[in-house]
């Protein structure tokens, strides 16, 4: 009995075990199928997500590329505008440079012209300065000559006065030695009158000389000097004739003295006229 019960119990246990094993197998199979399906779904979903990500990334790349292209177009447009502005500026500067070069060339021509004018003016100034120097030298030479002539004139007048006094002394001495008292008295009176007359003539001659005007300013200075030298030589010759070498009659001496005084006055006038001409030149 116990044996049967044990056998029955063993049989029941075996059947329970079998049923449990079967259920386990079913569960295991279902799980494997479910797992496989789940894996397939996950793979499909993963692939979909990958495709969607790739598409999104590609779209994003296209959008970024488009945006970059737009930015590049904008920058290119700005650069084109800048280049056009720079080209216009360069063209304007080129025109200004061309105008400046033309102005510089004009200034160079004006400078050359001014330099030529300055050179001509400098040459003229040098010639004028040289001519002024020569004229100063000539004037100094003429001043020295005039000074010498004035000195000669002064000496000449002094000599004339001295000779006149000597002549008067000689005449008076001759009158003193005369044996005729009447003639002596008459001669003294005539001598006094003659001295007064001679003095008046000399004074008149000097007055006339002071009013003589220059009528021959165009004569050459060398010709004036020759005339002056001849006058001086003639004066010295006439002064030699005034020496009392011979005793003559008082009347003859008086006439001779008058003629010599007239000649001397004429020579004085000629000398003073020549001096005035030289002073004016």
Short mmCIF file of N, CA and C in Angstrom, two decimals, residues 18 22 26 32 82 86 103 105 129 138 142 145 154-155 159 161-162 204 206 216 238 261 279:
data_model
loop_
_atom_site.label_atom_id
_atom_site.label_comp_id
_atom_site.label_asym_id
_atom_site.label_seq_id
_atom_site.Cartn_x
_atom_site.Cartn_y
_atom_site.Cartn_z
N UNK A 18 6.79 17.49 -15.06
CA UNK A 18 6.70 17.59 -16.51
C UNK A 18 5.91 18.81 -16.94
N UNK A 22 7.24 21.92 -19.07
CA UNK A 22 6.60 22.33 -20.30
C UNK A 22 6.27 23.82 -20.26
N UNK A 26 7.61 26.73 -22.69
CA UNK A 26 6.76 27.68 -23.40
C UNK A 26 7.15 29.14 -23.08
N UNK A 32 11.94 34.18 -25.90
CA UNK A 32 12.93 34.29 -26.97
C UNK A 32 12.32 34.95 -28.20
N UNK A 82 32.98 98.30 -52.24
CA UNK A 82 34.24 98.90 -51.77
C UNK A 82 35.23 99.05 -52.92
N UNK A 86 36.80 102.42 -54.25
CA UNK A 86 38.26 102.60 -54.34
C UNK A 86 38.69 102.94 -55.76
N UNK A 103 50.71 121.44 -62.84
CA UNK A 103 51.00 122.66 -62.08
C UNK A 103 52.49 122.75 -61.76
N UNK A 105 54.91 121.42 -63.51
CA UNK A 105 55.61 121.76 -64.76
C UNK A 105 55.49 123.26 -65.07
N UNK A 129 76.94 148.72 -62.13
CA UNK A 129 77.88 148.94 -61.04
C UNK A 129 79.28 149.24 -61.58
N UNK A 138 86.40 158.48 -62.92
CA UNK A 138 86.56 159.66 -63.79
C UNK A 138 86.26 160.94 -63.01
N UNK A 142 88.65 164.00 -62.42
CA UNK A 142 88.29 165.36 -62.80
C UNK A 142 88.34 166.30 -61.60
N UNK A 145 91.84 167.23 -61.14
CA UNK A 145 92.25 168.20 -62.16
C UNK A 145 91.67 169.58 -61.88
N UNK A 154 94.50 180.39 -58.68
CA UNK A 154 94.83 181.19 -57.49
C UNK A 154 96.27 181.71 -57.57
N UNK A 155 97.16 180.80 -57.94
CA UNK A 155 98.57 181.21 -58.08
C UNK A 155 98.73 182.27 -59.17
N UNK A 159 100.14 185.93 -58.77
CA UNK A 159 101.27 186.41 -59.57
C UNK A 159 100.91 187.71 -60.30
N UNK A 161 98.72 189.94 -59.35
CA UNK A 161 98.71 191.03 -58.36
C UNK A 161 100.13 191.45 -57.97
N UNK A 162 100.99 190.43 -57.79
CA UNK A 162 102.39 190.74 -57.42
C UNK A 162 103.08 191.52 -58.53
N UNK A 204 85.78 194.92 -62.98
CA UNK A 204 84.77 194.70 -64.01
C UNK A 204 84.95 193.35 -64.70
N UNK A 206 86.36 190.65 -63.40
CA UNK A 206 85.94 189.58 -62.48
C UNK A 206 84.43 189.49 -62.37
N UNK A 216 79.52 176.17 -74.36
CA UNK A 216 80.19 175.09 -75.12
C UNK A 216 80.40 173.88 -74.23
N UNK A 238 103.93 186.21 -71.29
CA UNK A 238 103.65 187.64 -71.10
C UNK A 238 104.22 188.15 -69.80
N UNK A 261 97.79 194.54 -69.23
CA UNK A 261 96.70 194.29 -68.27
C UNK A 261 95.46 193.79 -69.00
N UNK A 279 83.82 172.38 -64.23
CA UNK A 279 82.97 172.16 -63.05
C UNK A 279 81.59 171.66 -63.45
#
